[in-house]
Short mmCIF file of C-alpha atoms and ligand atoms in Angstrom, two decimals:
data_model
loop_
_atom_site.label_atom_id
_atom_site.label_comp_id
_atom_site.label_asym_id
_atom_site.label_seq_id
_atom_site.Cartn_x
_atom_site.Cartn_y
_atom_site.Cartn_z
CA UNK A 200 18.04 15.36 -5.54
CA UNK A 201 15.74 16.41 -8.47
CA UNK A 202 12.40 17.88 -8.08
CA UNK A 203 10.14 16.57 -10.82
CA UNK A 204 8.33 19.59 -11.79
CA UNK A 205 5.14 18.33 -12.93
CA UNK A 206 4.15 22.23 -14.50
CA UNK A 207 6.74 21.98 -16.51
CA UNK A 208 6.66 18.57 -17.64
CA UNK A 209 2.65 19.10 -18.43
CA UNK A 210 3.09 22.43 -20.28
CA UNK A 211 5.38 20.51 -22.75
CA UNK A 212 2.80 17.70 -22.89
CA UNK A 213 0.30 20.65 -23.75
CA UNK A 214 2.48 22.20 -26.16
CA UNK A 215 2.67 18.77 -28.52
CA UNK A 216 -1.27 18.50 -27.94
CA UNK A 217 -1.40 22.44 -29.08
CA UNK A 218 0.77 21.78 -32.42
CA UNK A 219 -1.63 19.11 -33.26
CA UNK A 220 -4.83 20.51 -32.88
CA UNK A 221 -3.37 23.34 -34.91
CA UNK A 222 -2.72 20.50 -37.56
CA UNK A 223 -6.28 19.18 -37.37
CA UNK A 224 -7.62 22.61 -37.99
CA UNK A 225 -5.29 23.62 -40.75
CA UNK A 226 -6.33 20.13 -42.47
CA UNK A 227 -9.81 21.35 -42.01
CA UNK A 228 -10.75 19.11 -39.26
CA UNK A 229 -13.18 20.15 -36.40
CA UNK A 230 -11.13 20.73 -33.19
CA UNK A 231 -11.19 17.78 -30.26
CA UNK A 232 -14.23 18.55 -27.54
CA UNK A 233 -14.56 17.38 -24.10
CA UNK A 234 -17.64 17.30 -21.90
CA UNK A 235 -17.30 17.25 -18.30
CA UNK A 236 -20.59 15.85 -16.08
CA UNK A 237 -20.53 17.49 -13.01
CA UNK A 238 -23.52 16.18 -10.58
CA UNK A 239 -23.82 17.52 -6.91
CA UNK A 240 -21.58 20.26 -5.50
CA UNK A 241 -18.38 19.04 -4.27
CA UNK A 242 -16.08 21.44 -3.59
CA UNK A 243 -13.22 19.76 -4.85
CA UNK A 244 -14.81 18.12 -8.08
CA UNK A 245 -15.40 21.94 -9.18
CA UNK A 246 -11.76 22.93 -8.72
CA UNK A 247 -11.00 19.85 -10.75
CA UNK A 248 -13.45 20.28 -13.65
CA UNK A 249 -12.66 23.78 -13.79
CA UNK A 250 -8.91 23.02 -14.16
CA UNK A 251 -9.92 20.31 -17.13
CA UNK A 252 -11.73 23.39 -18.71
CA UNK A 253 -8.80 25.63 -18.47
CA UNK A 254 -7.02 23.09 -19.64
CA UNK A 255 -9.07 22.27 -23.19
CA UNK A 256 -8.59 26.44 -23.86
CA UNK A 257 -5.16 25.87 -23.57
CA UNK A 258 -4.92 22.96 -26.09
CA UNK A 259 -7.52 24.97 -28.30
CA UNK A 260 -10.38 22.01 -27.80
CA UNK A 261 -14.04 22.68 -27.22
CA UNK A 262 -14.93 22.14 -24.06
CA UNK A 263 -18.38 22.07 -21.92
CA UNK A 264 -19.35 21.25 -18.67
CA UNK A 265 -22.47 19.53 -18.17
CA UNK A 266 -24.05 20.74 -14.06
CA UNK A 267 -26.37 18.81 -12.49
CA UNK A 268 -28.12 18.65 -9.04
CA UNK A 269 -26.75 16.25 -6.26
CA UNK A 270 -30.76 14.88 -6.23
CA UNK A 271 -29.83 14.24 -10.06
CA UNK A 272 -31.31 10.32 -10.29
CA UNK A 273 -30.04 7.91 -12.19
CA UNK A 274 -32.44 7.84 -15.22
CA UNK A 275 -31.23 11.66 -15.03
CA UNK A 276 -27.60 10.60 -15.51
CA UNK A 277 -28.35 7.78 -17.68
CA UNK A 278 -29.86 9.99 -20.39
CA UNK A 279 -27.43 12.25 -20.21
CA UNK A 280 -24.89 9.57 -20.76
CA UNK A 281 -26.58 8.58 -23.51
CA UNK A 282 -27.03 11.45 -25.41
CA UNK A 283 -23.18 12.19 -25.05
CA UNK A 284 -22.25 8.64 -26.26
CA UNK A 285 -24.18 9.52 -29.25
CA UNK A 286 -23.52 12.88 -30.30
CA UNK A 287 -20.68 13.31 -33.20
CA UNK A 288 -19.22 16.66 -31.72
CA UNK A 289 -18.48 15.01 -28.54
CA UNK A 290 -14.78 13.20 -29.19
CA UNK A 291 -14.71 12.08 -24.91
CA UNK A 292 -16.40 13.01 -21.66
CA UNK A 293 -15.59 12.31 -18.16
CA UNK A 294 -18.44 11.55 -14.96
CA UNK A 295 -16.39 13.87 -12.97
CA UNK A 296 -16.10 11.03 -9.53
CA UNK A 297 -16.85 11.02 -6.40
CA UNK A 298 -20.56 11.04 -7.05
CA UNK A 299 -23.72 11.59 -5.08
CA UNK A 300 -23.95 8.17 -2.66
CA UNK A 301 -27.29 7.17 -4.07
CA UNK A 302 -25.27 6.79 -7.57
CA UNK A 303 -23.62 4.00 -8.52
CA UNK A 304 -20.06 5.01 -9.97
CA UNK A 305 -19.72 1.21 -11.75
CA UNK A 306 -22.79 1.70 -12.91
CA UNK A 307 -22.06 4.92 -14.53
CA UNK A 308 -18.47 3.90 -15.47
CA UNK A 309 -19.55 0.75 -17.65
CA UNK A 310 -22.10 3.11 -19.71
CA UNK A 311 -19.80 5.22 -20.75
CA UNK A 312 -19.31 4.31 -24.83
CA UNK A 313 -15.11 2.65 -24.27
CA UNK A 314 -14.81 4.86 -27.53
CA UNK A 315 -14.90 7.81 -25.78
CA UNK A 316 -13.30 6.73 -22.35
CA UNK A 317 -10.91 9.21 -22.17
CA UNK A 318 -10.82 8.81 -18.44
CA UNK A 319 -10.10 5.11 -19.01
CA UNK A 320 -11.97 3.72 -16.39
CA UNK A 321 -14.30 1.60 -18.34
CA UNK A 322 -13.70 -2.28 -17.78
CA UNK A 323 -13.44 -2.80 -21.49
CA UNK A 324 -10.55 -0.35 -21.31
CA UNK A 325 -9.01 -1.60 -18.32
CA UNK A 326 -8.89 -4.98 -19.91
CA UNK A 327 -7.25 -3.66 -23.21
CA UNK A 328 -4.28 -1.83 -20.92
CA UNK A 329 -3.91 -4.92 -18.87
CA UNK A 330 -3.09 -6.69 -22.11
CA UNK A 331 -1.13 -4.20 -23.46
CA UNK A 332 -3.02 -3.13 -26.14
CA UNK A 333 -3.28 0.02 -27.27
CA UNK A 334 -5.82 1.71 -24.87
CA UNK A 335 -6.80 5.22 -23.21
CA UNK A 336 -4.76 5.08 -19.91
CA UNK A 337 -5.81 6.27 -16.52
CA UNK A 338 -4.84 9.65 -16.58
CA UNK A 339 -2.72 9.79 -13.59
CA UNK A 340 -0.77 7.05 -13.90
CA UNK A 341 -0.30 8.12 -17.24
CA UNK A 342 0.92 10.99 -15.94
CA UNK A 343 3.46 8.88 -14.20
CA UNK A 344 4.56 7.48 -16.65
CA UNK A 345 5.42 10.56 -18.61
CA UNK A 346 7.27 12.05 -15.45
CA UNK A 347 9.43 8.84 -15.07
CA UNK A 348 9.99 9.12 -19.08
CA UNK A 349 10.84 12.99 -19.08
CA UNK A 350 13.35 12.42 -16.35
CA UNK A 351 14.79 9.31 -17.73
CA UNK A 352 14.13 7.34 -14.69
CA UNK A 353 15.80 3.70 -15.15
CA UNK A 354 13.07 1.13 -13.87
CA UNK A 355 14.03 -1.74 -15.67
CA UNK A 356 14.80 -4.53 -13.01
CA UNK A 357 13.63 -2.40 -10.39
CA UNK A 358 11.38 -2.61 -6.95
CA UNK A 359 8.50 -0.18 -7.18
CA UNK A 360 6.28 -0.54 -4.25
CA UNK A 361 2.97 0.88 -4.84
CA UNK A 362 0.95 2.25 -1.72
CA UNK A 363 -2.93 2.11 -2.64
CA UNK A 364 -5.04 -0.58 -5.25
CA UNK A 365 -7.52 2.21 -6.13
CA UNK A 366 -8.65 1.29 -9.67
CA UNK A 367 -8.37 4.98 -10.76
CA UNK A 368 -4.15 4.82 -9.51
CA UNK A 369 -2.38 2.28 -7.45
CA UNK A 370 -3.87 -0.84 -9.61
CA UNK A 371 -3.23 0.55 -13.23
CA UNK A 372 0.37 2.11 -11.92
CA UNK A 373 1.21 -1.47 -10.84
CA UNK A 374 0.51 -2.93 -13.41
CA UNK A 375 1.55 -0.72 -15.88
CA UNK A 376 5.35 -0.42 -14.52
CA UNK A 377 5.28 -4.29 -14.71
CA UNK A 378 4.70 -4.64 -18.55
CA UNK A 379 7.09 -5.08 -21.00
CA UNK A 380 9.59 -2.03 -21.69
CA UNK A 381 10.48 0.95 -20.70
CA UNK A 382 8.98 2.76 -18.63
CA UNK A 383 8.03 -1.01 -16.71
CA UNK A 384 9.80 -3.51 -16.73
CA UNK A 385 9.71 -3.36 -12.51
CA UNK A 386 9.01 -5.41 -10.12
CA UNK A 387 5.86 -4.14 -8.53
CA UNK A 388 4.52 -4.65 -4.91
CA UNK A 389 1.28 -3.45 -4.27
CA UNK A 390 0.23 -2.48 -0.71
CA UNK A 391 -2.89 -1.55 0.71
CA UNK A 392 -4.39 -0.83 4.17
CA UNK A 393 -4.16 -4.73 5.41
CA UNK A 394 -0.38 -4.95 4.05
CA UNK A 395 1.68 -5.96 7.16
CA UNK A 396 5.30 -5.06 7.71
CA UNK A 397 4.62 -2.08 5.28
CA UNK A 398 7.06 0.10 6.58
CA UNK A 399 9.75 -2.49 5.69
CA UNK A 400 8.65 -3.16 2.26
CA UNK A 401 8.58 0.94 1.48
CA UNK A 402 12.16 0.77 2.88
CA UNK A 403 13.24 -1.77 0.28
CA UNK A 404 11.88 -0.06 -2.64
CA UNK A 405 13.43 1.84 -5.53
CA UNK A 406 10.76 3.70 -6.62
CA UNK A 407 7.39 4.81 -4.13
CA UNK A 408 4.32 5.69 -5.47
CA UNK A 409 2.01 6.85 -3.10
CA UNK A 410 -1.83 7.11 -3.41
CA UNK A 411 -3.79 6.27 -0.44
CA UNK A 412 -4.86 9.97 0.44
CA UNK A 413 -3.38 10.41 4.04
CA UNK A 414 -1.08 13.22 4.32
CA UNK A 415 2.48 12.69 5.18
CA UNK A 416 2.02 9.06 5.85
CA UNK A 417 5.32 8.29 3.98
CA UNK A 418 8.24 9.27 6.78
CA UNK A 419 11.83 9.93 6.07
CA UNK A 420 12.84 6.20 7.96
CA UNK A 421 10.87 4.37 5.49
CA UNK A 422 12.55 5.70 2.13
CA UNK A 423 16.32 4.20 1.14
CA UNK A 424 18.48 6.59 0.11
CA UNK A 425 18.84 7.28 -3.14
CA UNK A 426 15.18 6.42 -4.45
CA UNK A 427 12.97 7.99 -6.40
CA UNK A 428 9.89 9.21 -4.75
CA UNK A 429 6.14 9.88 -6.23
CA UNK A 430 3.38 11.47 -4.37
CA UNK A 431 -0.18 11.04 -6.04
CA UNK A 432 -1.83 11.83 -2.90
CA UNK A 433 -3.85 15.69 -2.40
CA UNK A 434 -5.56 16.08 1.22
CA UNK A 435 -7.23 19.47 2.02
CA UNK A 436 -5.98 20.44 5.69
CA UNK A 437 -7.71 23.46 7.30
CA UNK A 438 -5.30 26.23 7.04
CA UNK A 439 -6.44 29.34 8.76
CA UNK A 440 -3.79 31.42 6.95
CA UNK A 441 -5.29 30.92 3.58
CA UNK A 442 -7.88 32.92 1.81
CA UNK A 443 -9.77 29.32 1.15
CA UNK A 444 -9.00 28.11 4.79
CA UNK A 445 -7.51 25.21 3.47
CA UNK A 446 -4.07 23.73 1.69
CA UNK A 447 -3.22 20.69 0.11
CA UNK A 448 -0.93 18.26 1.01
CA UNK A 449 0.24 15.18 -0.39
CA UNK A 450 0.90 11.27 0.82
CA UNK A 451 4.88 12.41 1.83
CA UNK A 452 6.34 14.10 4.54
CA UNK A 453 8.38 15.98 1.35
CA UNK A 454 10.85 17.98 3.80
CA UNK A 455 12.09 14.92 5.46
CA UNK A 456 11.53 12.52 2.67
CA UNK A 457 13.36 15.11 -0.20
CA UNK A 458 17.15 14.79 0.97
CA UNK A 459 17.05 11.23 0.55
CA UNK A 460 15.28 10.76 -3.03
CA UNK A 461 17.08 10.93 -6.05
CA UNK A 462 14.12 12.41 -7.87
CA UNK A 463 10.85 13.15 -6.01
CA UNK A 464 7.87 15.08 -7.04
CA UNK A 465 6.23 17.71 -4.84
CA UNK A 466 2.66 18.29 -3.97
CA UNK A 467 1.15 20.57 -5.51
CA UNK A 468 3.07 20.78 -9.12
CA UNK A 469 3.67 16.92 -9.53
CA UNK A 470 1.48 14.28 -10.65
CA UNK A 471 -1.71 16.88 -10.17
CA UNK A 472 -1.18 19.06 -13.60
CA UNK A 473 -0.08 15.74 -15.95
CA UNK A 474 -3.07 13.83 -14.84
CA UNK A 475 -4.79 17.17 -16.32
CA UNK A 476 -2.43 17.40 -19.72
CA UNK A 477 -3.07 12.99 -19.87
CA UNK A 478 -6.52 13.39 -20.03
CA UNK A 479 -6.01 15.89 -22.89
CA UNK A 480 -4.03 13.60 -24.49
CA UNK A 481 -6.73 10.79 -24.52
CA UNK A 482 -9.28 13.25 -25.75
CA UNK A 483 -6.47 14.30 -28.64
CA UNK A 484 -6.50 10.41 -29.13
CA UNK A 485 -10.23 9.99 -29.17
CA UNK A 486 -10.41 12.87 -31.78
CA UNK A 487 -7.74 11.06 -33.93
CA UNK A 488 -9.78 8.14 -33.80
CA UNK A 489 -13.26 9.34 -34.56
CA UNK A 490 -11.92 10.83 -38.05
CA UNK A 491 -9.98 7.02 -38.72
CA UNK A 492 -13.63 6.06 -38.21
P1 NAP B 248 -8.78 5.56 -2.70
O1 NAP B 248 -9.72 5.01 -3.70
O2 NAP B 248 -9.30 6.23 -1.48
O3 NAP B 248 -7.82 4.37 -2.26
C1 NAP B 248 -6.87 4.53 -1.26
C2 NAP B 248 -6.03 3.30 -1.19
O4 NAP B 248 -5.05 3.50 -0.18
C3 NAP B 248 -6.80 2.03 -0.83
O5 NAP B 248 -6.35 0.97 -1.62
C4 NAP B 248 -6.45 1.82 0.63
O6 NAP B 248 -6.41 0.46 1.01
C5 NAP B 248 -5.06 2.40 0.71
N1 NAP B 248 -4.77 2.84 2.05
C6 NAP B 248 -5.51 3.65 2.85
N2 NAP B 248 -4.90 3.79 4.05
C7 NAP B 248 -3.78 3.04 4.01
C8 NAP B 248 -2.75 2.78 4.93
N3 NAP B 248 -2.75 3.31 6.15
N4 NAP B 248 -1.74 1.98 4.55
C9 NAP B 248 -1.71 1.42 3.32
N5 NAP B 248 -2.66 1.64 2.39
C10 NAP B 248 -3.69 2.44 2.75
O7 NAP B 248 -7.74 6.56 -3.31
P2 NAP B 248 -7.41 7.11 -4.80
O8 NAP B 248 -8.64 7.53 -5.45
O9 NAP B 248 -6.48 6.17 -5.47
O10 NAP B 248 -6.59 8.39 -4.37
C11 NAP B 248 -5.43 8.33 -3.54
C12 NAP B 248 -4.95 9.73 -3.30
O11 NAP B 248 -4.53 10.28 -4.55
C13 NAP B 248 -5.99 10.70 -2.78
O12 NAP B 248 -5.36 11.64 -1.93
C14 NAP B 248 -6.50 11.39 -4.02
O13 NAP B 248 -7.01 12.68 -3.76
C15 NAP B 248 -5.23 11.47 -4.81
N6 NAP B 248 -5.40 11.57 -6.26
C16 NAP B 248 -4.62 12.46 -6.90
C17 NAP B 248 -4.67 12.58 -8.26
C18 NAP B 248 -3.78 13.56 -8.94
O14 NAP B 248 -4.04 13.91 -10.07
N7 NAP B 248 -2.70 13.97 -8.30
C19 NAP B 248 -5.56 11.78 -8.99
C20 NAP B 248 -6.32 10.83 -8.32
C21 NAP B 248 -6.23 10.73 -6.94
P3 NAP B 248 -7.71 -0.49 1.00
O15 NAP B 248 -7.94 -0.83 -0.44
O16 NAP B 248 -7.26 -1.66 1.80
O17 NAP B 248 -8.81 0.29 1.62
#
């Protein structure tokens, strides 16, 4: 069984992004910049955006984070939108999700300029990857991607079963590994809460992705041997013993699931840090573009 070590598969990732900023800047060319909008005061939204930020020092982009109020309304957000999709210095942002219930995360989502979509969640952009052209990608399942390419993962011909139709993961995933090529070429099923007989159709799979955010749902009895298991999923579960009082866990029961995988990623230090080094990657892309422009 292989782990697929998602640090060390992102720092690589990061490493290419690195060597071409450098480029850029030698050539004279200002360096990529992302702006994160934070609004409200969700605990795990700030872990995330701070990790983005981290992130853009790393690759040696600009980076700012743009904090507003939970009561922020949406005029507020609008305008701030706005000005982002028009300002020059500003290659891609990301509306950090969830948001504040009185939002409306469509809404936000489709005013987002697709040029700088670097989260890839605009429709315009969804539409573009689901017709395989060239398009920002999701980050996390472009993460997945990369993972399954790193490790040289054959899914040509073979059953991926997908466990969640979020539009953010399980949707683009499933699609994505059904295109064309490598890495796709799969036969995707896509299950959901309403799937019946799921624990059979997990069993007949040769690849598992699972995103539905319940911790351990995935059980040793339900994997065949010899597949290849991926765990999107991050749950907080209180955890006296820790200094934060909580620690994550993902979609798998990993110590009973692990001796039966081929490859399988862990939680945390899988799919987590290359969604992180994918969005960099778009906003590299988005930077490319805007001096093609
Ligand atoms: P989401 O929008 O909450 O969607 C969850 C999906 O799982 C839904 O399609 C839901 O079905 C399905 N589901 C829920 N319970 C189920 C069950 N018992 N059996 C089968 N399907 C079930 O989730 P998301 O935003 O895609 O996130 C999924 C997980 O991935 C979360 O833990 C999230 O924190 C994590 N995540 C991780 C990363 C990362 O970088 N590692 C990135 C994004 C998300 P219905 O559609 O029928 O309700």
């Amino acid at each position: 069984m292989v782990i697929m070590d998602g640090k060390e598969v992102s720092e690589a990732l990061k490493r290419k992004i690195t060597a071409e900023v450098d480029k850029m800047v030698s050539a004279g060319r200002r360096r990529p910049k992302l702006v994160a909008v934070l609004v409200g005061d969700d605990g795990a939204s700030q872990v995330y955006v701070g990790h983005k930020e981290r992130a853009c020092g790393q690759v040696g982009f600009d980076s700012e984070v743009v904090r507003m109020p939970a009561s922020t309304t949406a005029d507020e957000l609008n305008a701030v939108i706005d000005r982002l999709n028009a300002d020059d210095s500003v290659d891609g942002f990301i509306v950090q999700l969830p948001l504040p219930g009185h939002l409306s995360e469509e809404a936000v989502i489709e005013r987002i300029s697709p040029l700088k979509d670097v989260d890839g969640f605009h429709p315009e952009t969804t539409g573009r990857m689901i017709s395989g052209l060239d398009a920002y990608l999701p980050a996390t399942p472009a993460g997945i991607l990369e993972l399954i390419k790193y490790y040289n993962i054959e899914t040509a011909g073979k059953h991926c079963v997908v466990i969640g139709r979020s539009n953010i993961v399980g949707r683009p995933i499933a699609n994505l590994l059904s295109m064309k090529g490598y890495p796709g070429d799969c036969t995707v099923t896509l299950c959901h809460s309403r799937t019946a007989d799921l624990k059979e159709i997990v069993r007949g799979a040769d690849i598992v992705i699972a995103a539905l955010g319940k911790a351990h749902f995935v059980t040793a009895d339900m994997i065949k041997e010899g597949a290849v298991v991926i765990d999107v999923g991050i749950t907080r579960i209180a955890d006296p013993s820790k200094k934060s009082g909580f620690r994550i866990a993902g979609d798998v029961d990993y110590d009973n699931v692990a001796p039966k995988c081929s490859y399988i990623t862990p939680v945390p230090g899988g799919v987590g840090p290359m969604t992180i080094a994918c969005l960099m990657q778009n906003t590299l892309k988005a930077a490319e573009r805007r001096t093609k422009r």
